XYZ file of C-alpha atoms in Angstrom:
137
model
C 46.884 -26.559 -97.402
C 44.305 -29.312 -97.018
C 43.975 -32.245 -99.387
C 40.795 -32.602 -101.412
C 38.739 -35.686 -100.723
C 35.973 -37.288 -102.783
C 33.795 -39.994 -101.278
C 30.873 -41.642 -103.031
C 28.366 -42.841 -100.454
C 25.701 -45.465 -101.136
C 22.969 -42.802 -101.179
C 24.834 -41.028 -103.949
C 26.195 -38.063 -102.012
C 29.571 -36.803 -102.979
C 31.487 -34.924 -100.349
C 34.322 -32.662 -101.366
C 36.399 -30.345 -99.291
C 36.676 -27.100 -101.177
C 39.008 -25.064 -98.996
C 41.667 -25.086 -101.721
C 39.500 -23.219 -104.263
C 36.657 -21.761 -102.218
C 34.162 -22.512 -104.983
C 31.570 -25.184 -105.640
C 31.800 -26.818 -109.049
C 29.039 -29.019 -110.428
C 30.627 -32.158 -111.909
C 30.036 -32.788 -115.611
C 27.513 -35.462 -116.474
C 26.250 -35.785 -112.927
C 24.056 -33.958 -110.503
C 25.866 -35.026 -107.369
C 25.521 -32.961 -104.238
C 28.776 -31.402 -103.083
C 29.449 -31.268 -99.394
C 32.563 -30.558 -97.431
C 34.377 -33.128 -95.312
C 34.963 -32.077 -91.756
C 38.527 -32.617 -90.625
C 39.519 -33.862 -87.175
C 38.919 -31.408 -84.379
C 36.149 -29.498 -86.169
C 33.072 -29.243 -83.972
C 29.713 -29.688 -85.668
C 26.905 -27.335 -84.774
C 23.742 -29.358 -84.357
C 21.683 -27.891 -81.552
C 19.962 -30.293 -79.178
C 18.243 -32.506 -81.721
C 17.583 -36.212 -81.291
C 19.307 -37.490 -84.439
C 18.388 -41.166 -83.923
C 14.735 -40.052 -83.864
C 15.233 -38.041 -87.083
C 17.029 -40.943 -88.816
C 14.174 -43.245 -87.809
C 11.644 -40.756 -89.232
C 13.609 -40.729 -92.508
C 13.676 -44.545 -92.683
C 9.955 -44.811 -91.795
C 8.982 -41.941 -94.129
C 7.344 -39.976 -91.299
C 6.629 -36.270 -91.530
C 8.268 -33.961 -88.998
C 6.769 -30.842 -87.463
C 9.613 -28.445 -86.723
C 10.145 -24.969 -85.357
C 12.776 -23.344 -87.572
C 14.716 -20.087 -87.250
C 15.996 -18.523 -90.455
C 19.215 -16.525 -90.795
C 17.462 -13.422 -89.365
C 16.215 -15.468 -86.375
C 12.565 -15.365 -87.494
C 10.718 -18.476 -86.340
C 8.256 -20.488 -88.377
C 6.562 -23.831 -87.888
C 6.998 -26.232 -90.784
C 5.814 -29.680 -91.751
C 8.623 -31.399 -93.655
C 9.163 -34.775 -95.297
C 12.791 -35.588 -94.417
C 14.706 -37.545 -97.040
C 18.384 -37.183 -96.044
C 20.648 -36.139 -93.203
C 24.030 -34.754 -94.245
C 26.946 -32.578 -93.197
C 27.718 -29.244 -94.812
C 30.611 -27.136 -93.662
C 30.344 -27.313 -89.850
C 26.612 -27.988 -89.551
C 24.241 -30.890 -90.012
C 21.628 -30.447 -92.715
C 18.274 -32.157 -93.185
C 17.153 -32.283 -96.815
C 13.372 -32.378 -96.993
C 10.235 -31.499 -98.898
C 8.685 -28.476 -97.164
C 4.876 -28.328 -97.190
C 4.914 -24.559 -96.536
C 7.192 -23.726 -99.488
C 6.015 -26.660 -101.647
C 9.599 -27.325 -102.633
C 12.759 -29.064 -101.472
C 14.617 -27.221 -98.746
C 17.759 -27.743 -96.655
C 17.288 -27.160 -92.927
C 20.257 -26.468 -90.680
C 20.011 -28.605 -87.545
C 21.426 -25.828 -85.368
C 18.489 -23.600 -86.351
C 15.816 -26.160 -85.502
C 13.934 -25.932 -82.227
C 11.206 -28.373 -81.292
C 10.887 -31.455 -83.500
C 7.836 -33.713 -83.418
C 7.512 -36.933 -85.424
C 4.004 -37.069 -86.864
C 2.042 -40.296 -87.176
C 1.607 -41.855 -90.563
C 3.836 -41.740 -93.604
C 4.229 -38.942 -96.066
C 2.194 -39.484 -99.231
C 5.109 -40.248 -101.575
C 7.936 -42.737 -101.322
C 11.276 -41.415 -100.056
C 13.169 -42.979 -102.960
C 11.059 -41.051 -105.495
C 11.452 -37.829 -103.511
C 15.191 -38.394 -103.285
C 15.457 -38.714 -107.073
C 13.449 -35.525 -107.604
C 15.571 -33.705 -105.013
C 18.786 -34.690 -106.810
C 17.381 -33.461 -110.143
C 16.465 -30.142 -108.547
C 20.056 -29.376 -107.514
């Protein structure tokens, strides 16, 4: 049986491996995001994305135009405002505001096709978006 780990990262994420219980539990008095730690030897699914480019877009508050495939393999083109890059289970996730859905969404990197960094910044500060995203969880 695996040990359970809790790590508090500067951005406020809390990762927890949940293999022992198989359930996600929201901690009392906090709205921390729960993610799973990946143990040694686990291969992450991430597609062919340029993660340094995505991290730079997050830091510079640039919008991204992405081609995304949902769980049924239907493609859509989205304009997103990326605010965080994280790991969940065995995939990388981009947390972002989605202009199409007008809400926060989590995009699996292995389901993303073409990614284009758009010029100019998104209209709101990333820090403010990040706080709203955490409240929405």
